């Protein structure tokens, strides 16, 4: 009785009202939910495969082509030649890159682009498979495309094929535009912007993200460092600047200069500052795809300025990133209260460890004094903490022995503290510091890391094998399941075995579940929360500097609104405090209201245009009055006069976006039938085999017999297994093809309506081993109708044709819908006179319009003589057999009560498109209450108020 559409099923736990963690009055807790779809779609009978050809590059170079492989077949494995497949292609440009406004050197020509070139380019064309149902082709966008392929683009290919029974089969393919299937990633630590401080970048080589992103082991990588600008921001390399670039001042630390581009886009090797360090060449990646640069290659910026760090795979692509800041940039954003966190970049020496293995957190201490260490780590089940010896200046490491507390993953909270040091008058590299930062004061840096100790290997190999790769519908088959451990030895355990029609899986994909992963609890937990008194500390020097700056600003302009702040800003603050900025900038930017504007309402900003440090953004204010449309503002002379237009009223934004919808023709599932000389297929089952608990003995092998239903096509055999000890999980799949030498499949519409004249029938598929030029005769019969007239009239009943191996032909018959009912058809095919297959088809015939309900009533008075009541209903002109009239009679209020109850049930379900509206629902509730009141039988009826 479920209606078509998606339905959400929720599992709720009911608890006492007001229990812990629940709002007052809430007594439900959602445990889990699942969405189910109720539909009757046309089951597909064919499949299509689209991929990049085996052995070909899975990326397309700029201006190049991609090797496509296309195959069309029935679900029963018969190739379908001559299939017309529509290929729709689209080229999406990468997000607008930080192009040469931040560059001094020309980028890779193929990566360059002018504004607007990232707009997509698209088109479509038709591909036709060969006689064997396959197509191999080198494909590229046509020459008249709006723009050529460029590095960083993504080529999206969509294949659409309308199969023999008019089902739409779609496949899609994304091909990245790149020079190599591999990508080089260079991730410098945050403190790499500091001069004279050694750093270790994270260098990895992986397959392209669009191809899976798996790590590449054994790749050879070289590092190079080039100076782009001096400390004052002036360029050091003779290169062509972009039109927007007058100096190197626009370069920023962390900007990606090159991403998987050609080595020719880099400066010449003669400018490489690492050319005399052999260890920076020939770095080899590990099994995790990482290259260890800490031991072999010493990296640090020699001074302030901008540098380019590049990494190139041998014979492959290069990536490069800008490092460092010029002195003007340092002055605009000097080192602040979080200097120690910016100067330290602790890193684990690996990502995963074995239980009991020692993890090493590498840290370079740039200060001239040791760092005290506190480490806490663990998961939700167990935690540990240690205070190891202080870290001396220079390279150091914190050692942790990881045990049970890290199995399944653990969080590591690392805290490094520097005591006050009178000799620490300046920071390393002589970088500018905030006026409020005292380098000699205590410092604290906290970091969150993560490590993982994998659980013991719990995967077992599950192999599933069908007794025969191709079976007949309704035949007796068998499935063999084998369980083995990593060494190949048999494993005893329990297996859940099922077979699912792949036509259903195409409509609603349901990939196998990793049982081991699904049953593994998440014990890692969240990051540690830490509270520190360091945030409350203010140095005497910082206090004195803040006081002096504050007094000097107020002396220059006593009307400035400034708040007291004596702690330096952090690097993630969106701007410096007023006490840390240049005084002339502060005075020029601060203005204040001299008169109150004619406004009775507040606004969006504070009671001053400029709020000083720590000023708020809400309250009655200058701009709030301007928004109401008042007189021009009068301001103090501390800043040039600024004019503000009256703010326009805020408009509500309509965020409703049109949704793209696609509709596909569909038809109902064909039921089977019986006929003389051959079994008529009628027993169609989507999951014919479901054995949730099967024991597998010490041999690790089990054979399960099963009877196939009447479906033709393909079944996916799927097995889930758990070992006897409960410590091993796995799953496996296999395919069972089902077909006859000649197979019939339905090719009928979902419904017909009285008066329709149409043609439909069956699709006939020949197996690959069918003899050439086989004569086939298809006949269509109509089962006797249970009512007259019969719902369907056949205008023809047989057709003869000649078939070749693997050929698919649609055979249609002319027919007419005559009356409401369900027509049952039987289709039969014979090959060279011998019965080959038979199929039952059901076709519902509906009326020409939806049902119409009429109601009337009359007050009855008890009399001795019969009282006749005439009621007239004028019926519309109609086609005979196209409808029916149902009359329901009742006495008393019961019919009205039943009608009201039915309407309320419909109103309570908002999912149908014709659900009753809110006003009608309210009226129905009032009416229902009045009508049901007499039936309360002495019980209290709740008030509607």
mmCIF file of N, CA, C and O in Angstrom, residues 384-440:
data_model
loop_
_atom_site.group_PDB
_atom_site.id
_atom_site.type_symbol
_atom_site.label_atom_id
_atom_site.label_comp_id
_atom_site.label_asym_id
_atom_site.label_seq_id
_atom_site.Cartn_x
_atom_site.Cartn_y
_atom_site.Cartn_z
ATOM 1 N N UNK A 384 47.163 8.569 27.763
ATOM 2 C CA UNK A 384 48.455 8.623 28.453
ATOM 3 C C UNK A 384 49.021 10.030 28.332
ATOM 4 O O UNK A 384 48.626 10.798 27.450
ATOM 5 N N UNK A 385 49.981 10.358 29.188
ATOM 6 C CA UNK A 385 50.697 11.621 29.058
ATOM 7 C C UNK A 385 52.085 11.474 29.673
ATOM 8 O O UNK A 385 52.295 10.663 30.588
ATOM 9 N N UNK A 386 53.036 12.257 29.148
ATOM 10 C CA UNK A 386 54.410 12.248 29.637
ATOM 11 C C UNK A 386 54.954 13.673 29.603
ATOM 12 O O UNK A 386 54.425 14.547 28.915
ATOM 13 N N UNK A 387 56.009 13.891 30.376
ATOM 14 C CA UNK A 387 56.773 15.151 30.323
ATOM 15 C C UNK A 387 58.228 14.775 30.030
ATOM 16 O O UNK A 387 59.033 14.625 30.954
ATOM 17 N N UNK A 388 58.579 14.616 28.759
ATOM 18 C CA UNK A 388 59.943 14.207 28.411
ATOM 19 C C UNK A 388 60.939 15.324 28.695
ATOM 20 O O UNK A 388 60.555 16.449 29.031
ATOM 21 N N UNK A 389 62.230 15.029 28.557
ATOM 22 C CA UNK A 389 63.244 16.060 28.788
ATOM 23 C C UNK A 389 63.049 17.239 27.835
ATOM 24 O O UNK A 389 62.514 17.095 26.739
ATOM 25 N N UNK A 390 63.470 18.448 28.244
ATOM 26 C CA UNK A 390 63.329 19.624 27.377
ATOM 27 C C UNK A 390 64.058 19.443 26.053
ATOM 28 O O UNK A 390 65.056 18.718 25.958
ATOM 29 N N UNK A 391 63.537 20.118 25.044
ATOM 30 C CA UNK A 391 64.156 20.077 23.714
ATOM 31 C C UNK A 391 65.224 21.152 23.630
ATOM 32 O O UNK A 391 64.924 22.349 23.805
ATOM 33 N N UNK A 392 66.463 20.807 23.334
ATOM 34 C CA UNK A 392 67.518 21.813 23.227
ATOM 35 C C UNK A 392 67.357 22.629 21.944
ATOM 36 O O UNK A 392 66.586 22.252 21.054
ATOM 37 N N UNK A 393 68.068 23.733 21.819
ATOM 38 C CA UNK A 393 68.025 24.480 20.555
ATOM 39 C C UNK A 393 68.486 23.602 19.390
ATOM 40 O O UNK A 393 69.348 22.739 19.538
ATOM 41 N N UNK A 394 67.885 23.825 18.222
ATOM 42 C CA UNK A 394 68.230 23.057 17.029
ATOM 43 C C UNK A 394 67.302 21.880 16.833
ATOM 44 O O UNK A 394 66.166 21.848 17.332
ATOM 45 N N UNK A 395 67.790 20.857 16.114
ATOM 46 C CA UNK A 395 66.976 19.669 15.832
ATOM 47 C C UNK A 395 66.733 18.873 17.096
ATOM 48 O O UNK A 395 67.633 18.679 17.926
ATOM 49 N N UNK A 396 65.525 18.367 17.231
ATOM 50 C CA UNK A 396 65.173 17.540 18.369
ATOM 51 C C UNK A 396 63.991 16.667 18.034
ATOM 52 O O UNK A 396 63.389 16.780 16.963
ATOM 53 N N UNK A 397 63.649 15.782 18.949
ATOM 54 C CA UNK A 397 62.533 14.867 18.726
ATOM 55 C C UNK A 397 61.937 14.475 20.056
ATOM 56 O O UNK A 397 62.626 14.385 21.072
ATOM 57 N N UNK A 398 60.630 14.245 20.038
ATOM 58 C CA UNK A 398 59.895 13.739 21.189
ATOM 59 C C UNK A 398 59.485 12.313 20.863
ATOM 60 O O UNK A 398 58.858 12.061 19.822
ATOM 61 N N UNK A 399 59.859 11.364 21.737
ATOM 62 C CA UNK A 399 59.614 9.946 21.490
ATOM 63 C C UNK A 399 58.389 9.484 22.265
ATOM 64 O O UNK A 399 58.251 9.759 23.462
ATOM 65 N N UNK A 400 57.496 8.775 21.570
ATOM 66 C CA UNK A 400 56.301 8.207 22.180
ATOM 67 C C UNK A 400 56.212 6.734 21.827
ATOM 68 O O UNK A 400 56.402 6.359 20.666
ATOM 69 N N UNK A 401 55.909 5.891 22.807
ATOM 70 C CA UNK A 401 55.657 4.481 22.535
ATOM 71 C C UNK A 401 54.146 4.284 22.465
ATOM 72 O O UNK A 401 53.429 4.512 23.447
ATOM 73 N N UNK A 402 53.672 3.902 21.299
ATOM 74 C CA UNK A 402 52.240 3.797 21.051
ATOM 75 C C UNK A 402 51.753 2.391 21.355
ATOM 76 O O UNK A 402 52.291 1.414 20.824
ATOM 77 N N UNK A 403 50.748 2.301 22.184
ATOM 78 C CA UNK A 403 50.208 1.007 22.563
ATOM 79 C C UNK A 403 48.738 0.888 22.247
ATOM 80 O O UNK A 403 48.240 1.413 21.240
ATOM 81 N N UNK A 404 48.004 0.241 23.154
ATOM 82 C CA UNK A 404 46.585 -0.019 22.933
ATOM 83 C C UNK A 404 45.790 1.274 22.779
ATOM 84 O O UNK A 404 44.756 1.301 22.098
ATOM 85 N N UNK A 405 46.288 2.352 23.390
ATOM 86 C CA UNK A 405 45.558 3.621 23.340
ATOM 87 C C UNK A 405 45.536 4.245 21.955
ATOM 88 O O UNK A 405 44.822 5.238 21.728
ATOM 89 N N UNK A 406 46.299 3.677 21.002
ATOM 90 C CA UNK A 406 46.316 4.216 19.641
ATOM 91 C C UNK A 406 45.795 3.234 18.605
ATOM 92 O O UNK A 406 45.844 3.523 17.408
ATOM 93 N N UNK A 407 45.326 2.062 19.048
ATOM 94 C CA UNK A 407 44.758 1.109 18.104
ATOM 95 C C UNK A 407 43.445 1.672 17.575
ATOM 96 O O UNK A 407 42.547 2.019 18.338
ATOM 97 N N UNK A 408 43.367 1.805 16.280
ATOM 98 C CA UNK A 408 42.201 2.423 15.666
ATOM 99 C C UNK A 408 42.312 3.919 15.534
ATOM 100 O O UNK A 408 41.391 4.569 15.037
ATOM 101 N N UNK A 409 43.457 4.503 15.946
ATOM 102 C CA UNK A 409 43.673 5.939 15.817
ATOM 103 C C UNK A 409 43.675 6.644 17.158
ATOM 104 O O UNK A 409 42.928 6.282 18.071
ATOM 105 N N UNK A 410 44.533 7.638 17.318
ATOM 106 C CA UNK A 410 44.581 8.399 18.563
ATOM 107 C C UNK A 410 44.961 9.843 18.265
ATOM 108 O O UNK A 410 45.601 10.145 17.243
ATOM 109 N N UNK A 411 44.567 10.729 19.158
ATOM 110 C CA UNK A 411 44.911 12.138 19.087
ATOM 111 C C UNK A 411 46.132 12.396 19.965
ATOM 112 O O UNK A 411 46.269 11.809 21.041
ATOM 113 N N UNK A 412 46.989 13.307 19.493
ATOM 114 C CA UNK A 412 48.183 13.681 20.251
ATOM 115 C C UNK A 412 48.122 15.185 20.487
ATOM 116 O O UNK A 412 47.969 15.967 19.550
ATOM 117 N N UNK A 413 48.220 15.573 21.758
ATOM 118 C CA UNK A 413 48.241 16.987 22.138
ATOM 119 C C UNK A 413 49.640 17.318 22.639
ATOM 120 O O UNK A 413 50.081 16.796 23.675
ATOM 121 N N UNK A 414 50.347 18.173 21.888
ATOM 122 C CA UNK A 414 51.749 18.511 22.177
ATOM 123 C C UNK A 414 51.821 19.971 22.608
ATOM 124 O O UNK A 414 51.310 20.858 21.917
ATOM 125 N N UNK A 415 52.479 20.203 23.731
ATOM 126 C CA UNK A 415 52.629 21.560 24.262
ATOM 127 C C UNK A 415 54.113 21.827 24.497
ATOM 128 O O UNK A 415 54.796 21.043 25.175
ATOM 129 N N UNK A 416 54.617 22.927 23.930
ATOM 130 C CA UNK A 416 56.017 23.328 24.038
ATOM 131 C C UNK A 416 56.072 24.720 24.636
ATOM 132 O O UNK A 416 55.418 25.645 24.121
ATOM 133 N N UNK A 417 56.831 24.872 25.717
ATOM 134 C CA UNK A 417 56.888 26.149 26.433
ATOM 135 C C UNK A 417 58.329 26.629 26.517
ATOM 136 O O UNK A 417 59.248 25.847 26.787
ATOM 137 N N UNK A 418 58.504 27.931 26.270
ATOM 138 C CA UNK A 418 59.808 28.579 26.420
ATOM 139 C C UNK A 418 59.747 29.517 27.614
ATOM 140 O O UNK A 418 58.861 30.378 27.686
ATOM 141 N N UNK A 419 60.658 29.322 28.541
ATOM 142 C CA UNK A 419 60.700 30.187 29.717
ATOM 143 C C UNK A 419 61.210 31.568 29.331
ATOM 144 O O UNK A 419 61.755 31.777 28.237
ATOM 145 N N UNK A 420 61.021 32.532 30.211
ATOM 146 C CA UNK A 420 61.547 33.873 29.956
ATOM 147 C C UNK A 420 63.069 33.815 29.859
ATOM 148 O O UNK A 420 63.735 33.025 30.534
ATOM 149 N N UNK A 421 63.613 34.637 28.991
ATOM 150 C CA UNK A 421 65.059 34.615 28.721
ATOM 151 C C UNK A 421 65.508 36.046 28.447
ATOM 152 O O UNK A 421 65.133 36.643 27.431
ATOM 153 N N UNK A 422 66.301 36.607 29.354
ATOM 154 C CA UNK A 422 66.739 37.997 29.218
ATOM 155 C C UNK A 422 67.640 38.212 28.019
ATOM 156 O O UNK A 422 67.730 39.332 27.492
ATOM 157 N N UNK A 423 68.299 37.137 27.549
ATOM 158 C CA UNK A 423 69.216 37.296 26.408
ATOM 159 C C UNK A 423 68.511 37.190 25.067
ATOM 160 O O UNK A 423 69.139 37.374 24.019
ATOM 161 N N UNK A 424 67.183 36.894 25.065
ATOM 162 C CA UNK A 424 66.439 36.740 23.812
ATOM 163 C C UNK A 424 65.849 38.097 23.421
ATOM 164 O O UNK A 424 64.653 38.322 23.462
ATOM 165 N N UNK A 425 66.731 39.022 23.019
ATOM 166 C CA UNK A 425 66.291 40.379 22.721
ATOM 167 C C UNK A 425 65.622 40.481 21.362
ATOM 168 O O UNK A 425 64.837 41.398 21.114
ATOM 169 N N UNK A 426 65.950 39.579 20.452
ATOM 170 C CA UNK A 426 65.368 39.614 19.107
ATOM 171 C C UNK A 426 65.055 38.200 18.658
ATOM 172 O O UNK A 426 65.612 37.222 19.175
ATOM 173 N N UNK A 427 64.172 38.072 17.692
ATOM 174 C CA UNK A 427 63.808 36.768 17.160
ATOM 175 C C UNK A 427 64.788 36.357 16.072
ATOM 176 O O UNK A 427 65.415 37.210 15.430
ATOM 177 N N UNK A 428 64.951 35.038 15.832
ATOM 178 C CA UNK A 428 65.861 34.590 14.771
ATOM 179 C C UNK A 428 65.484 35.193 13.421
ATOM 180 O O UNK A 428 64.304 35.386 13.116
ATOM 181 N N UNK A 429 66.501 35.524 12.626
ATOM 182 C CA UNK A 429 66.276 36.115 11.320
ATOM 183 C C UNK A 429 66.021 37.595 11.355
ATOM 184 O O UNK A 429 65.806 38.212 10.316
ATOM 185 N N UNK A 430 66.011 38.174 12.564
ATOM 186 C CA UNK A 430 65.829 39.615 12.709
ATOM 187 C C UNK A 430 64.539 40.083 12.042
ATOM 188 O O UNK A 430 64.486 41.150 11.425
ATOM 189 N N UNK A 431 63.459 39.278 12.160
ATOM 190 C CA UNK A 431 62.196 39.677 11.552
ATOM 191 C C UNK A 431 61.540 40.746 12.418
ATOM 192 O O UNK A 431 61.683 40.743 13.653
ATOM 193 N N UNK A 432 60.830 41.686 11.813
ATOM 194 C CA UNK A 432 60.131 42.713 12.596
ATOM 195 C C UNK A 432 59.099 42.076 13.525
ATOM 196 O O UNK A 432 58.443 41.099 13.184
ATOM 197 N N UNK A 433 58.959 42.645 14.714
ATOM 198 C CA UNK A 433 58.014 42.136 15.703
ATOM 199 C C UNK A 433 57.017 43.218 16.066
ATOM 200 O O UNK A 433 57.237 44.406 15.870
ATOM 201 N N UNK A 434 55.905 42.783 16.608
ATOM 202 C CA UNK A 434 54.881 43.715 17.049
ATOM 203 C C UNK A 434 55.412 44.591 18.175
ATOM 204 O O UNK A 434 56.243 44.169 18.990
ATOM 205 N N UNK A 435 54.903 45.822 18.235
ATOM 206 C CA UNK A 435 55.271 46.739 19.309
ATOM 207 C C UNK A 435 54.931 46.143 20.663
ATOM 208 O O UNK A 435 55.597 46.431 21.662
ATOM 209 N N UNK A 436 53.913 45.290 20.711
ATOM 210 C CA UNK A 436 53.442 44.733 21.967
ATOM 211 C C UNK A 436 54.053 43.369 22.275
ATOM 212 O O UNK A 436 53.702 42.765 23.296
ATOM 213 N N UNK A 437 54.927 42.850 21.424
ATOM 214 C CA UNK A 437 55.539 41.538 21.652
ATOM 215 C C UNK A 437 56.877 41.718 22.355
ATOM 216 O O UNK A 437 57.742 42.475 21.883
ATOM 217 N N UNK A 438 57.041 41.033 23.445
ATOM 218 C CA UNK A 438 58.304 41.021 24.173
ATOM 219 C C UNK A 438 58.977 39.672 23.943
ATOM 220 O O UNK A 438 58.543 38.654 24.499
ATOM 221 N N UNK A 439 60.031 39.600 23.089
ATOM 222 C CA UNK A 439 60.659 38.300 22.794
ATOM 223 C C UNK A 439 61.225 37.609 24.014
ATOM 224 O O UNK A 439 61.372 36.384 24.019
ATOM 225 N N UNK A 440 61.557 38.368 25.065
ATOM 226 C CA UNK A 440 62.173 37.760 26.250
ATOM 227 C C UNK A 440 61.151 37.147 27.202
ATOM 228 O O UNK A 440 61.514 36.475 28.146
#
